[in-house]
Short mmCIF file of C-alpha atoms in Angstrom, two decimals:
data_model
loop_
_atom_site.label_atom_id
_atom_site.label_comp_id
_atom_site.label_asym_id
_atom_site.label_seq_id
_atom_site.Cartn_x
_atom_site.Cartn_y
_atom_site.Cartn_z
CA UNK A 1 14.91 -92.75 34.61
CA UNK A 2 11.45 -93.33 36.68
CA UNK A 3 11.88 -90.05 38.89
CA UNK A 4 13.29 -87.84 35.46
CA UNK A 5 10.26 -88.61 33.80
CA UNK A 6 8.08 -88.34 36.75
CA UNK A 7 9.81 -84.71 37.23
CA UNK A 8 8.71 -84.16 33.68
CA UNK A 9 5.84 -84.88 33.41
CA UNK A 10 4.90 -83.47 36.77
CA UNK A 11 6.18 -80.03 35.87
CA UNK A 12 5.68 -79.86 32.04
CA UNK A 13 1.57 -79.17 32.73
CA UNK A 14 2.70 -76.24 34.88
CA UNK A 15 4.74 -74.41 32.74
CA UNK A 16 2.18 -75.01 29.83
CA UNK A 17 -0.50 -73.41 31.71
CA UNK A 18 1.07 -70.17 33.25
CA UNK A 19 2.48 -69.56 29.55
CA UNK A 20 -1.08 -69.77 28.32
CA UNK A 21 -2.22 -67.50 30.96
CA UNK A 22 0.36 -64.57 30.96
CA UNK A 23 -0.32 -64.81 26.95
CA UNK A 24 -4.45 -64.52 27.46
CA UNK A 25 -3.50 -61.92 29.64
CA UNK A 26 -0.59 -60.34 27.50
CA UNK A 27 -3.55 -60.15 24.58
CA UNK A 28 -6.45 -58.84 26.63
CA UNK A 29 -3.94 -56.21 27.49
CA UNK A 30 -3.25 -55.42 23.80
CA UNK A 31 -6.44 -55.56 22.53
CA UNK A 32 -8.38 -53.28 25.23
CA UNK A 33 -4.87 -50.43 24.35
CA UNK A 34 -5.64 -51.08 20.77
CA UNK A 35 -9.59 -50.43 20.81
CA UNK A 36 -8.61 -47.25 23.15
CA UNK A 37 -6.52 -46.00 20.49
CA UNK A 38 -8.91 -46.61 17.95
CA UNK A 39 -11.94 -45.20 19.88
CA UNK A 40 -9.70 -41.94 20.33
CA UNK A 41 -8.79 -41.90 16.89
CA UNK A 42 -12.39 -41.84 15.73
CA UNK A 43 -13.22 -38.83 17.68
CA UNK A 44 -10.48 -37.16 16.68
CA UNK A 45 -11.45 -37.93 13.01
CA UNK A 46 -14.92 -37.03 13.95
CA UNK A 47 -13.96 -33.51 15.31
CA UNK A 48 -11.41 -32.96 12.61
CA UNK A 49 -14.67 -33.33 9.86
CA UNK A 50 -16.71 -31.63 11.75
CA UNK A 51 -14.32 -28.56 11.53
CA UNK A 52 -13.58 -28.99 7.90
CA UNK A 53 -17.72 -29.31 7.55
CA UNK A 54 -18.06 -25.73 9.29
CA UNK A 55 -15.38 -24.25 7.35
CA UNK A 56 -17.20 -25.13 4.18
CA UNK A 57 -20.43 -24.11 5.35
CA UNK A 58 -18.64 -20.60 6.32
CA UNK A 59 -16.55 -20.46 2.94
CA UNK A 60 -19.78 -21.01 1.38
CA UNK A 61 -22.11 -18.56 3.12
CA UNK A 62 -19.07 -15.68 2.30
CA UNK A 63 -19.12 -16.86 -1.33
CA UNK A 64 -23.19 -16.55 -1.55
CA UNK A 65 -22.87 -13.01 0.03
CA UNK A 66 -20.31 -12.12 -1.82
CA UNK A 67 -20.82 -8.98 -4.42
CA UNK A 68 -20.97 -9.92 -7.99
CA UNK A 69 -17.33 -9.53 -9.49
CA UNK A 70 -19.14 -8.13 -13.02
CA UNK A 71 -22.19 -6.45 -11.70
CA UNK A 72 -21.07 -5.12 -8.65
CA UNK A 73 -24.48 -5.82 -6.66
CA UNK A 74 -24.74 -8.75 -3.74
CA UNK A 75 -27.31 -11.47 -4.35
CA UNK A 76 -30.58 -9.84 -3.57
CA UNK A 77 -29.80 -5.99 -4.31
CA UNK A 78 -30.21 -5.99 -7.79
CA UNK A 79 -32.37 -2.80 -7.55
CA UNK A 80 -29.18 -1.05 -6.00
CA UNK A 81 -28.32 -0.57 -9.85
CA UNK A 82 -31.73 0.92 -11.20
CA UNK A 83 -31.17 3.67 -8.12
CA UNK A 84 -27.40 4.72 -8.97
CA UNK A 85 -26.49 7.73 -11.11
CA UNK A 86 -25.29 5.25 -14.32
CA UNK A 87 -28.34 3.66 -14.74
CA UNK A 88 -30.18 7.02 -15.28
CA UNK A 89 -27.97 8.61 -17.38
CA UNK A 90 -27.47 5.75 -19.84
CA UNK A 91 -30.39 5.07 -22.37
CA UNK A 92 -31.77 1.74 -23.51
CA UNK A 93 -33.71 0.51 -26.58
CA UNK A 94 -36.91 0.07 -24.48
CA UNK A 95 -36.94 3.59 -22.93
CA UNK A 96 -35.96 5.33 -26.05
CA UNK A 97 -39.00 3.80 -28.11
CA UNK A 98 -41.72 3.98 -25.62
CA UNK A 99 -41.09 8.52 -26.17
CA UNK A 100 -43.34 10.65 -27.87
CA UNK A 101 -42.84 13.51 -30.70
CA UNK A 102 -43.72 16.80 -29.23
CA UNK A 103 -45.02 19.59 -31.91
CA UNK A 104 -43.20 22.63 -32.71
CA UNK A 105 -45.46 25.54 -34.43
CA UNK A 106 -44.05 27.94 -36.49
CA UNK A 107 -44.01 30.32 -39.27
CA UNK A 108 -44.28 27.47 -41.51
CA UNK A 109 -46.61 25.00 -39.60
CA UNK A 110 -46.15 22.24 -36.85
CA UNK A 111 -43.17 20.02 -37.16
CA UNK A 112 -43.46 16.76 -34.77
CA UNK A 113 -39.76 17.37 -32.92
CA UNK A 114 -38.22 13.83 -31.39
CA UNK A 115 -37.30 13.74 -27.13
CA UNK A 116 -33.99 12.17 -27.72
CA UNK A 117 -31.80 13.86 -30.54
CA UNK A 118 -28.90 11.38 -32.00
CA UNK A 119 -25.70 12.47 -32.95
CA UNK A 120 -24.99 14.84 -30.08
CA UNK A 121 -28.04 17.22 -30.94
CA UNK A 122 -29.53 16.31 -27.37
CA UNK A 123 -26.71 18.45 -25.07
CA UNK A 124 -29.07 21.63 -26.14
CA UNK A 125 -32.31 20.13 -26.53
CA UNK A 126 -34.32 23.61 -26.54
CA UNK A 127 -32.25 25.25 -28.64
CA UNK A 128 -31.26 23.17 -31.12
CA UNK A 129 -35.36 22.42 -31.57
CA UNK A 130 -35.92 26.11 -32.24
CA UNK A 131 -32.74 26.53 -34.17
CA UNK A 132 -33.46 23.96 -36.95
CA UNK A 133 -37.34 23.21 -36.42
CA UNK A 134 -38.46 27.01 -36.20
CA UNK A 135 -36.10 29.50 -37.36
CA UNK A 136 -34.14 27.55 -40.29
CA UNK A 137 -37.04 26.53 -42.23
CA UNK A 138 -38.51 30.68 -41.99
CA UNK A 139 -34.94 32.06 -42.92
CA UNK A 140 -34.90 29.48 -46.02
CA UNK A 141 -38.07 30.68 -47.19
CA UNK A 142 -37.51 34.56 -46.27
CA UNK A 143 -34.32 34.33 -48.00
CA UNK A 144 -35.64 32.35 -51.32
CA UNK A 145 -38.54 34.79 -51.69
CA UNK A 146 -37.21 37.91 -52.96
CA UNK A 147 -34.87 36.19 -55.73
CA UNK A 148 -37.95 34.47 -56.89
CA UNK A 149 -39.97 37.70 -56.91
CA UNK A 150 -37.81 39.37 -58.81
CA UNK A 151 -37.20 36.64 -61.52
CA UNK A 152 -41.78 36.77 -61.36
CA UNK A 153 -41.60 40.51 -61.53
CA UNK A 154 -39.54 40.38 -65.27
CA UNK A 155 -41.90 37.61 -66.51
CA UNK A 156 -45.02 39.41 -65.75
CA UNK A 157 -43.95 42.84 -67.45
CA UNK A 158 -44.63 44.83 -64.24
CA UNK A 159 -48.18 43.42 -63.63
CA UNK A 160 -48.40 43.95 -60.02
CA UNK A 161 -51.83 41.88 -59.36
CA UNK A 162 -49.75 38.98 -61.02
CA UNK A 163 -46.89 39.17 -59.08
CA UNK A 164 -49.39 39.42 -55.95
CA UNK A 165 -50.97 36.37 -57.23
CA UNK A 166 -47.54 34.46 -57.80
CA UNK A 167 -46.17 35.54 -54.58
CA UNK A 168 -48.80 33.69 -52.57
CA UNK A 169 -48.76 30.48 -54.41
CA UNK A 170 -44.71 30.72 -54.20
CA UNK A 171 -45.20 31.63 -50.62
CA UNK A 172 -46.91 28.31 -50.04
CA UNK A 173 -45.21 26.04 -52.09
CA UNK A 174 -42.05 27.72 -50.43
CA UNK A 175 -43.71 26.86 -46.87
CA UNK A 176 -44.85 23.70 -47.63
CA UNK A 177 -41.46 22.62 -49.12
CA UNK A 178 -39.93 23.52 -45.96
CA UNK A 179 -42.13 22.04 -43.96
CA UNK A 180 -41.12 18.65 -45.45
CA UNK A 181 -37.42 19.40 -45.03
CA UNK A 182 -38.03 20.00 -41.72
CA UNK A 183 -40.13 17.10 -40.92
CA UNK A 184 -37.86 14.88 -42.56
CA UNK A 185 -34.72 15.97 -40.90
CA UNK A 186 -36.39 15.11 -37.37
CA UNK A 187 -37.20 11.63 -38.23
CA UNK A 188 -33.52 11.29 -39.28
CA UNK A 189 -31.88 13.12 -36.07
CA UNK A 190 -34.64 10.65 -33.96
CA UNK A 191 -32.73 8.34 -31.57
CA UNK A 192 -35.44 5.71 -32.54
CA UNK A 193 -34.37 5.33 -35.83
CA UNK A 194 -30.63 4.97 -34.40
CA UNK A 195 -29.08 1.67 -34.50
CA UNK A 196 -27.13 0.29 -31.56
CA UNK A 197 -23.96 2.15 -32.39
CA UNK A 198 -25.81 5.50 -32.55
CA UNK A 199 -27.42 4.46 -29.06
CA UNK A 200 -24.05 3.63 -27.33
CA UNK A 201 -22.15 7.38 -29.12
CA UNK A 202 -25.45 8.80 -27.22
CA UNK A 203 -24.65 7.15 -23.85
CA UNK A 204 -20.89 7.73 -23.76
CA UNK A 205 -21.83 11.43 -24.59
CA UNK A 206 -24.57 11.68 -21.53
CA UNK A 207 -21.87 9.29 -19.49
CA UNK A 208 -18.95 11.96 -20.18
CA UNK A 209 -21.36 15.42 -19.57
CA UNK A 210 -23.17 12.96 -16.39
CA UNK A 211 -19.61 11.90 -14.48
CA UNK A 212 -17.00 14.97 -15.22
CA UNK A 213 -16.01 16.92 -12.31
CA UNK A 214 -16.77 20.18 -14.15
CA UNK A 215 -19.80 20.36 -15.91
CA UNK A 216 -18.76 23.03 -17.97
CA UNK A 217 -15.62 21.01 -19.19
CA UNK A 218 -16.76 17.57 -19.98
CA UNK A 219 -13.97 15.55 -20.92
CA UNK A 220 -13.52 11.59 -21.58
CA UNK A 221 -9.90 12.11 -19.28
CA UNK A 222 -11.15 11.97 -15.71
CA UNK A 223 -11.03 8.52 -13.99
CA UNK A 224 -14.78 8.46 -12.96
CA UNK A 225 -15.30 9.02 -16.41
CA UNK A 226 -13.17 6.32 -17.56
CA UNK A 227 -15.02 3.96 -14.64
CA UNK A 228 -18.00 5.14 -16.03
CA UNK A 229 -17.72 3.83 -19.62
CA UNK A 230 -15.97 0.69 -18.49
CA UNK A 231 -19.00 -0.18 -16.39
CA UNK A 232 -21.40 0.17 -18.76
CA UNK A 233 -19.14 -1.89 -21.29
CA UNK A 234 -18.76 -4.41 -18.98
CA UNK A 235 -22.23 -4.56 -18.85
CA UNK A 236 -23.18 -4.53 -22.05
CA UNK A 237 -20.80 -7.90 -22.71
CA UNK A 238 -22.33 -9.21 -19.66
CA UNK A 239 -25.76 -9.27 -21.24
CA UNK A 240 -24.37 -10.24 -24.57
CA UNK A 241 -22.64 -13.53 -22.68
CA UNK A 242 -25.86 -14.17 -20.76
CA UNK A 243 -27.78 -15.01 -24.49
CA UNK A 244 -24.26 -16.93 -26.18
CA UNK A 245 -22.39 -18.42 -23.43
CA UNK A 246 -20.32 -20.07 -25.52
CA UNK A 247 -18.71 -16.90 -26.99
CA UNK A 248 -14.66 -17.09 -25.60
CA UNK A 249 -13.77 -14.35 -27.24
CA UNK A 250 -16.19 -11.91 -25.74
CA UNK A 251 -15.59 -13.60 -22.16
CA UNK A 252 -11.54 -12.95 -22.17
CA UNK A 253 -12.61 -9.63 -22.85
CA UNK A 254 -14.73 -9.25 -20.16
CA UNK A 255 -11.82 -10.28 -17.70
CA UNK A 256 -9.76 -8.02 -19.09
CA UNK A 257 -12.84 -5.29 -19.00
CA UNK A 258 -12.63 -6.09 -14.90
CA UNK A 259 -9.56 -5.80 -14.20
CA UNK A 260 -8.91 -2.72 -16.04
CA UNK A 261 -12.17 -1.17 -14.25
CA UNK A 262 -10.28 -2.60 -10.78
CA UNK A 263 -7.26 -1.00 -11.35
CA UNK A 264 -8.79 2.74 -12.44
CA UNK A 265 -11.07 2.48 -9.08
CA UNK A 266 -7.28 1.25 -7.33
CA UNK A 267 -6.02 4.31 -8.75
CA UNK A 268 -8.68 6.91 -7.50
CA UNK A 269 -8.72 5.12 -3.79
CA UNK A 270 -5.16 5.72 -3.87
CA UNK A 271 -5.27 9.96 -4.42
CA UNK A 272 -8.82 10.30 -2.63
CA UNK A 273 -10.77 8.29 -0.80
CA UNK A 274 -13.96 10.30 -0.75
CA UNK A 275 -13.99 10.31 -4.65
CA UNK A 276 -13.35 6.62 -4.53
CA UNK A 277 -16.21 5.87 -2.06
CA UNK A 278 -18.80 8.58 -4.49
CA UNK A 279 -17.92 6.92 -7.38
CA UNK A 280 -18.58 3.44 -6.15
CA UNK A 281 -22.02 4.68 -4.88
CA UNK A 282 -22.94 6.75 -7.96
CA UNK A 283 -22.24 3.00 -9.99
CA UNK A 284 -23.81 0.33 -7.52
CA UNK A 285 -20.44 -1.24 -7.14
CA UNK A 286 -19.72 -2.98 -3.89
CA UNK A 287 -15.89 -2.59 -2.50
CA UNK A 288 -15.50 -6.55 -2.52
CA UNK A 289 -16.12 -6.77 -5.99
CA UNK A 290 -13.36 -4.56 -7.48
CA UNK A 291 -10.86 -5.08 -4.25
CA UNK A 292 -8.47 -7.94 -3.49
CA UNK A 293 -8.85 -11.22 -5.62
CA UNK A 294 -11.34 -10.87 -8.57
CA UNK A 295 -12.31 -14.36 -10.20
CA UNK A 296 -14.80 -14.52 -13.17
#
């Protein structure tokens, strides 16, 4: 019983203490894998954010350069637009009312003649001034005057001196009358006394006569045409959603607007390329912001 328990207890310390070593060692083994792990992890975590980090930055940078999907420009060329062949056609409200009458003498005195004619009268400027600001108001009086001198030529009984004297009197009330006729129908053909919808049936006529492949022919039909008007639509709604951003309506229709405009340019790349590319250029429309994706 003495030597079993000696045996015991002799041995018992041993085992104890090599189980407590190989177990500190088993852990120190454990932990030092473990913090490897972990340390590799963490770079790996690192470099993975880091990557994401640049792709944003990149993604970013692309977005800020990219061309405006309504305006067609890229941050910074803004004057590209004031340069193309739309903006110089089209007329605005501030252009139109800082003109100047020009006088027109005739037979009947000076009428003060408008620069911009409304309601189409502009396409023949010159003539159309001489027509009904020189020659109409003569031929109205030249054919009114010999009615009238016959109707004075019963009343006086023959009396020639009183028929000379009637004539001239006649002759400038006749002028005179004229004169105002003529004067008045300037101010109403003036393109600043137009409203907006007389302004815009001014544009889409200069727009049509500006962008038709044969000047001689204008016709609303071609595609540039059609490009044409939709740009200057789209801007118009543009500038209208700038001031009343809460306006839904007028935004949906701008999408649409877009992606019509997108699809007419699609169609022109697709039977000539060299129209495609003049017709961007002549609007101030960048390729990236009527190809691929467009998101308003």
């Amino acid at each position: 019983m003495s030597i079993l328990a000696v045996g015991r207890s002799f041995t018992s310390p041993v085992a104890s203490s090599s189980r407590h070593v190989l177990q500190g060692v088993a852990s120190l083994h454990s932990s030092s894998v473990q913090r490897a792990e972990s340390m590799k992890a963490r770079a790996a975590r690192l470099t993975r954010r880091g990557n994401i980090e640049r792709k944003e930055e990149r993604q970013k940078a692309a977005l800020g350069n990219r061309p405006h999907v309504v305006l067609g420009t890229r941050p910074g060329d803004e004057s590209k637009w004031a340069d193309c062949t739309l903006a110089k056609t089209v007329l605005t409200r501030e252009a139109i009312a800082g003109t100047t009458s020009e006088g027109i003498k005739g037979d009947i005195g000076e009428v003060k003649v408008p620069k911009f004619f409304s309601y189409g009268l502009d396409a023949e400027r010159a003539k159309n001034s001489e027509f009904f600001f020189e020659h109409l108001p003569s031929a109205a009086v030249e054919d009114t005057t010999p009615d009238l001198l016959q109707e004075r030529l019963v009343k006086a009984g023959g009396d020639v001196q009183q028929l000379y004297e009637w004539d001239r009197n006649m002759l400038q009330k006749l002028q005179k009358t004229e004169l105002q006729k003529a004067t008045q129908l300037a101010r109403v053909v003036d393109l600043r006394n137009a409203n907006a919808k007389g302004i815009t049936v001014e544009n889409k006529r200069r727009i049509i006569a500006a962008f038709s492949p044969s000047p001689e022919e204008p016709s609303s039909g071609y595609p540039e045409v059609q490009v044409a008007l939709l740009t200057l639509k789209i801007r118009s709604v543009w500038e209208h959603l700038i001031r009343c951003k809460k306006d839904l309506t007028s935004r949906r229709a701008l999408r649409r607007l877009v992606h019509q405009r997108a699809k007419m340019l699609k169609y022109i790349r697709s039977k000539d390329r060299d129209r495609y590319d003049s017709i961007l250029e002549r609007l101030a429309l960048e390729p990236g912001s009527v190809e691929g994706e467009l998101v308003l």
